[in-house]
PDB file of C-alpha atoms in Angstrom:
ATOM      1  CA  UNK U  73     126.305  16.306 -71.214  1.00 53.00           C
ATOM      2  CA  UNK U  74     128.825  19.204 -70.900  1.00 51.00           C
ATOM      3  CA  UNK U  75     129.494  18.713 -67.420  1.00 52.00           C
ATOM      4  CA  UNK U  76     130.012  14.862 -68.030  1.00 50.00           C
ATOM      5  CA  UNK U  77     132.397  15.672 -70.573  1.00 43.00           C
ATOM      6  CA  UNK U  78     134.330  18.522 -68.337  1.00 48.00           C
ATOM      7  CA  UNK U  79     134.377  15.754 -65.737  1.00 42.00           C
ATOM      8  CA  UNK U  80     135.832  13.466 -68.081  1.00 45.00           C
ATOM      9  CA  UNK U  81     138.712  15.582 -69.475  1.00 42.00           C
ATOM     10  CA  UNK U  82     139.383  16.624 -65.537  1.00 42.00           C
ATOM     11  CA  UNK U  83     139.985  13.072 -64.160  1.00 44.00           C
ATOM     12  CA  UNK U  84     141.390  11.916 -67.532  1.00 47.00           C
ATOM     13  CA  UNK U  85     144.018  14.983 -67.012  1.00 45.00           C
ATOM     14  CA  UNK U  86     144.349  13.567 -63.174  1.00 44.00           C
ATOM     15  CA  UNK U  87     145.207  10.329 -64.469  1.00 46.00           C
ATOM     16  CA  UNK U  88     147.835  11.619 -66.591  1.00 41.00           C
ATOM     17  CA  UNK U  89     149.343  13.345 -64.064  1.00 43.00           C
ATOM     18  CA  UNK U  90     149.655  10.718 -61.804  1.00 40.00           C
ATOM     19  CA  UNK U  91     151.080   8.565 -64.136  1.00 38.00           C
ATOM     20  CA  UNK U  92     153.648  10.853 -65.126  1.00 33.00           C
ATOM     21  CA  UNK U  93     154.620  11.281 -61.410  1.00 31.00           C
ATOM     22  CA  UNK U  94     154.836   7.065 -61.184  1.00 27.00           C
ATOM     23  CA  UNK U  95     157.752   7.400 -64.230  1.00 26.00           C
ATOM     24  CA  UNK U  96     159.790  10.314 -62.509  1.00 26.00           C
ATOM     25  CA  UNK U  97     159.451   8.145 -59.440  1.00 28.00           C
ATOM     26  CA  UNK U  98     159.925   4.311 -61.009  1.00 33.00           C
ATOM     27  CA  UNK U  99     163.089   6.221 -63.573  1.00 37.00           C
ATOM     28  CA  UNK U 100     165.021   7.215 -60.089  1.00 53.00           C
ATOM     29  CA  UNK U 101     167.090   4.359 -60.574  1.00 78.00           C
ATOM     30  CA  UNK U 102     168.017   5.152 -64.717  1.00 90.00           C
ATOM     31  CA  UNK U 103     167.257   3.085 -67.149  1.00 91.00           C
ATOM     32  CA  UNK U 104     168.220  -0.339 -68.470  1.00 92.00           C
ATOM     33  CA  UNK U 105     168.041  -1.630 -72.188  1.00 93.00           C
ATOM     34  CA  UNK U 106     168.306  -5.307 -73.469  1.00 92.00           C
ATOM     35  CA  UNK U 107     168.371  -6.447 -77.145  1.00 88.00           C
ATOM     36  CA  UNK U 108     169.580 -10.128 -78.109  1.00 84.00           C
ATOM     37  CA  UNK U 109     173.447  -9.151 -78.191  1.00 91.00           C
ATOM     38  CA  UNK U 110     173.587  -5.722 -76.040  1.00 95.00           C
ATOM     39  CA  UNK U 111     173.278  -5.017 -72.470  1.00 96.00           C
ATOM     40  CA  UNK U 112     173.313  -1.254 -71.216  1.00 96.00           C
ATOM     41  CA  UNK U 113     172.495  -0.396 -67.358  1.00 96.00           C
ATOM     42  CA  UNK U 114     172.806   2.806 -66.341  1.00 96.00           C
ATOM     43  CA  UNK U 115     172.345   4.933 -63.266  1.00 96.00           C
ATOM     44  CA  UNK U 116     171.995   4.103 -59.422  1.00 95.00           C
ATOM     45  CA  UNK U 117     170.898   1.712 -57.017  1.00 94.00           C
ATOM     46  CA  UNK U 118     170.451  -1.105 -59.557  1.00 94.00           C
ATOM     47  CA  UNK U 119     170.128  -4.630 -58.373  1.00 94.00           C
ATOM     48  CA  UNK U 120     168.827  -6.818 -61.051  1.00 94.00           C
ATOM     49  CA  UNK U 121     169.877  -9.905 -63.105  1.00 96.00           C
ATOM     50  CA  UNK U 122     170.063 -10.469 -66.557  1.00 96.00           C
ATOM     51  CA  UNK U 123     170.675 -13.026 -69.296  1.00 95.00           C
ATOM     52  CA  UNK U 124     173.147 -12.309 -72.268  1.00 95.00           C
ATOM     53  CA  UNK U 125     174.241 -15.175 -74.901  1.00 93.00           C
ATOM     54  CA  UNK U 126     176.916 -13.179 -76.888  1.00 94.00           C
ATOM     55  CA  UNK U 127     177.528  -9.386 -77.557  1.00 95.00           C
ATOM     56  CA  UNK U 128     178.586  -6.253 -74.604  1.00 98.00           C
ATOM     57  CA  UNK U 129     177.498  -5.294 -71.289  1.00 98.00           C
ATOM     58  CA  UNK U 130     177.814  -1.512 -70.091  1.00 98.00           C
ATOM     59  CA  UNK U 131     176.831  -0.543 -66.539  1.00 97.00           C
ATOM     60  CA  UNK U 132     177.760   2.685 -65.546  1.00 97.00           C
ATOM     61  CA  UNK U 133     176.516   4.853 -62.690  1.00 96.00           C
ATOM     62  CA  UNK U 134     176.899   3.998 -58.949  1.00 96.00           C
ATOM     63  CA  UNK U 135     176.271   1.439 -56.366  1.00 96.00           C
ATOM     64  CA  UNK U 136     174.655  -0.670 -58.708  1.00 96.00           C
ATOM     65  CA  UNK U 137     174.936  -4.879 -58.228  1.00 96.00           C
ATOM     66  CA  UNK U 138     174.425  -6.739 -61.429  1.00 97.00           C
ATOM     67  CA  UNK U 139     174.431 -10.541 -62.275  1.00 97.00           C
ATOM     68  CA  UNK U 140     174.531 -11.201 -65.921  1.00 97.00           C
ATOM     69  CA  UNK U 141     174.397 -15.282 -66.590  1.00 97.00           C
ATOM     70  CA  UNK U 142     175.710 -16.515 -69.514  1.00 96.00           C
ATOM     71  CA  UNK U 143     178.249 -15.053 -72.063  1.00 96.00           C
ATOM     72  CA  UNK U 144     179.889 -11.587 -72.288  1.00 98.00           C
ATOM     73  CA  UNK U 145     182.098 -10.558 -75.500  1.00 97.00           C
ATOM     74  CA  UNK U 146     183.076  -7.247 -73.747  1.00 98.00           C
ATOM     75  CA  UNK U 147     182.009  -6.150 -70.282  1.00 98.00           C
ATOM     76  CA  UNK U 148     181.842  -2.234 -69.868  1.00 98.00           C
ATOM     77  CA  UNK U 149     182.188  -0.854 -66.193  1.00 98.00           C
ATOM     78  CA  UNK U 150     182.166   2.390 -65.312  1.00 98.00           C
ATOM     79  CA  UNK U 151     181.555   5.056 -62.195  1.00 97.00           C
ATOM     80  CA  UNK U 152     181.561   4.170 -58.422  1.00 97.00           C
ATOM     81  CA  UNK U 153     180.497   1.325 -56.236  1.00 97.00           C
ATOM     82  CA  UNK U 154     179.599  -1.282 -58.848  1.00 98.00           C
ATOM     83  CA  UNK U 155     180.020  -4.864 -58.413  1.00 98.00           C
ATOM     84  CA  UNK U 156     178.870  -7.089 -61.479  1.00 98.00           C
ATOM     85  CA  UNK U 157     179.468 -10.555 -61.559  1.00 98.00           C
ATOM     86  CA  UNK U 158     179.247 -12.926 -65.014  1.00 98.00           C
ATOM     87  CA  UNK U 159     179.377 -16.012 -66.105  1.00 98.00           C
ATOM     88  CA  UNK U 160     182.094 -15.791 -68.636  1.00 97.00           C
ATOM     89  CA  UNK U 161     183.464 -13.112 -70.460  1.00 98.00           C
ATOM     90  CA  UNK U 162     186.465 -12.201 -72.897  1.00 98.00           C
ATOM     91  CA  UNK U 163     187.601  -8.797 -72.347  1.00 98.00           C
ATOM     92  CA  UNK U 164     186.680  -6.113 -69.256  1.00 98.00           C
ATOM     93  CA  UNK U 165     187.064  -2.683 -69.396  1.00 98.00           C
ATOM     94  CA  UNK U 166     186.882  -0.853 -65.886  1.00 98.00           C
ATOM     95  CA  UNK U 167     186.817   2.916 -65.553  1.00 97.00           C
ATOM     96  CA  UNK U 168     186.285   5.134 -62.415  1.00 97.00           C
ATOM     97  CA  UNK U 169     186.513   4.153 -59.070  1.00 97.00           C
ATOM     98  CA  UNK U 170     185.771   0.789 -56.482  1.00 98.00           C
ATOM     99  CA  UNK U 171     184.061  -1.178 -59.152  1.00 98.00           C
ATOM    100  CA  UNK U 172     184.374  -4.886 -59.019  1.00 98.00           C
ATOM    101  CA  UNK U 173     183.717  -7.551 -61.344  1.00 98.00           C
ATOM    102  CA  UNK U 174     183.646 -10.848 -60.619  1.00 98.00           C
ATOM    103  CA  UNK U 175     184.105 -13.781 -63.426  1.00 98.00           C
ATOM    104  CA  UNK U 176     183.777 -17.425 -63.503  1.00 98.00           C
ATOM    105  CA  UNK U 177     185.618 -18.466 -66.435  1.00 97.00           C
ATOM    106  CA  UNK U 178     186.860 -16.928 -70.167  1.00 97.00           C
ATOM    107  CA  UNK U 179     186.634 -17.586 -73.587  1.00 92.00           C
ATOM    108  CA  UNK U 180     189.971 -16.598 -74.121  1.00 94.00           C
ATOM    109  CA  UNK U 181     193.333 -18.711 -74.223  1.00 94.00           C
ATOM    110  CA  UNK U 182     194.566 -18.338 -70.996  1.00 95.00           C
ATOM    111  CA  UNK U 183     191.172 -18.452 -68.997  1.00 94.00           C
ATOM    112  CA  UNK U 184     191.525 -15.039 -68.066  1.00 96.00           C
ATOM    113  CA  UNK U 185     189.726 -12.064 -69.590  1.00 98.00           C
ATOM    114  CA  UNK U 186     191.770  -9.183 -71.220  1.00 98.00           C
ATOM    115  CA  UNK U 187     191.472  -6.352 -68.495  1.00 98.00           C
ATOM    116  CA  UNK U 188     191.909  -2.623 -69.463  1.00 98.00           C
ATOM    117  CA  UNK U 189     191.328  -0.932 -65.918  1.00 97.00           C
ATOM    118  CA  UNK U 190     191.573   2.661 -65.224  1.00 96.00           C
ATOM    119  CA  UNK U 191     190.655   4.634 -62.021  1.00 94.00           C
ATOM    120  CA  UNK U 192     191.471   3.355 -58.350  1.00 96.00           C
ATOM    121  CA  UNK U 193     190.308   0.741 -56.590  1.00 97.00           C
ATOM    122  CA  UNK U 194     188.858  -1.013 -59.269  1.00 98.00           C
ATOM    123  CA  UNK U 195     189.289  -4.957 -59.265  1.00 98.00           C
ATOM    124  CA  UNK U 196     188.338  -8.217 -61.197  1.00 98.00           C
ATOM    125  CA  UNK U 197     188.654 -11.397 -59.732  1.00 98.00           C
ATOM    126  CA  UNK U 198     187.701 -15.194 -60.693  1.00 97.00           C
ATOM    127  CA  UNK U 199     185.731 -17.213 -58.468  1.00 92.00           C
TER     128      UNK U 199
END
């Protein structure tokens, strides 16, 4: 009985540790968070796309290529290397460096989104 019971606790403990290893290695990439009205991506390598009907968007981090169908109050980008494109959106917000962001139409007036963009190389373009 005590050696089932050692056995147990020793393969339960394996188990564990396994799946603790899995996380480190499926969390390489950051982490990502959806409610009904917020969208917030962050770290690298991200290629993944997501549905938003209202609210923000923040993707920060590098190299990351994000789709987000539907509609974007205010669209968040910052670090290196990311491209994001949406459906429509109302105001962008670009800080760091090389990020793109590409939009299909806006809520706004004009058709264009309002653009804050800080950094270098950092672009937003309709299409």
């Amino acid at each position: 009985m005590k050696k089932t019971l050692i056995l147990s606790v020793l393969f339960i403990g394996i188990g564990l540790a396994n799946a603790q290893k899995t996380a480190k290695v499926d969390s390489q990439h950051g982490t990502t968070k959806q409610t009904d009205k917020h969208l917030e991506i962050d770290g690298i390598g991200h290629n993944n796309s997501y549905t938003l009907n209202g609210g923000n968007a923040e993707v920060s981090g590098g190299s990351n290529v994000i789709t987000i169908n539907g509609n974007v109050d205010k669209l968040e980008v910052s670090g290196t290397d990311n491209t994001v494109y949406v459906d429509k959106v109302t105001r962008i917000i670009l800080e760091g460096g090389n990020n793109k962001v590409f939009y299909k139409s806006s809520s706004t007036k004009t058709g264009k989104p309002n653009i804050a963009i800080t950094g270098v190389g950092n672009s937003v373009k309709k299409k």
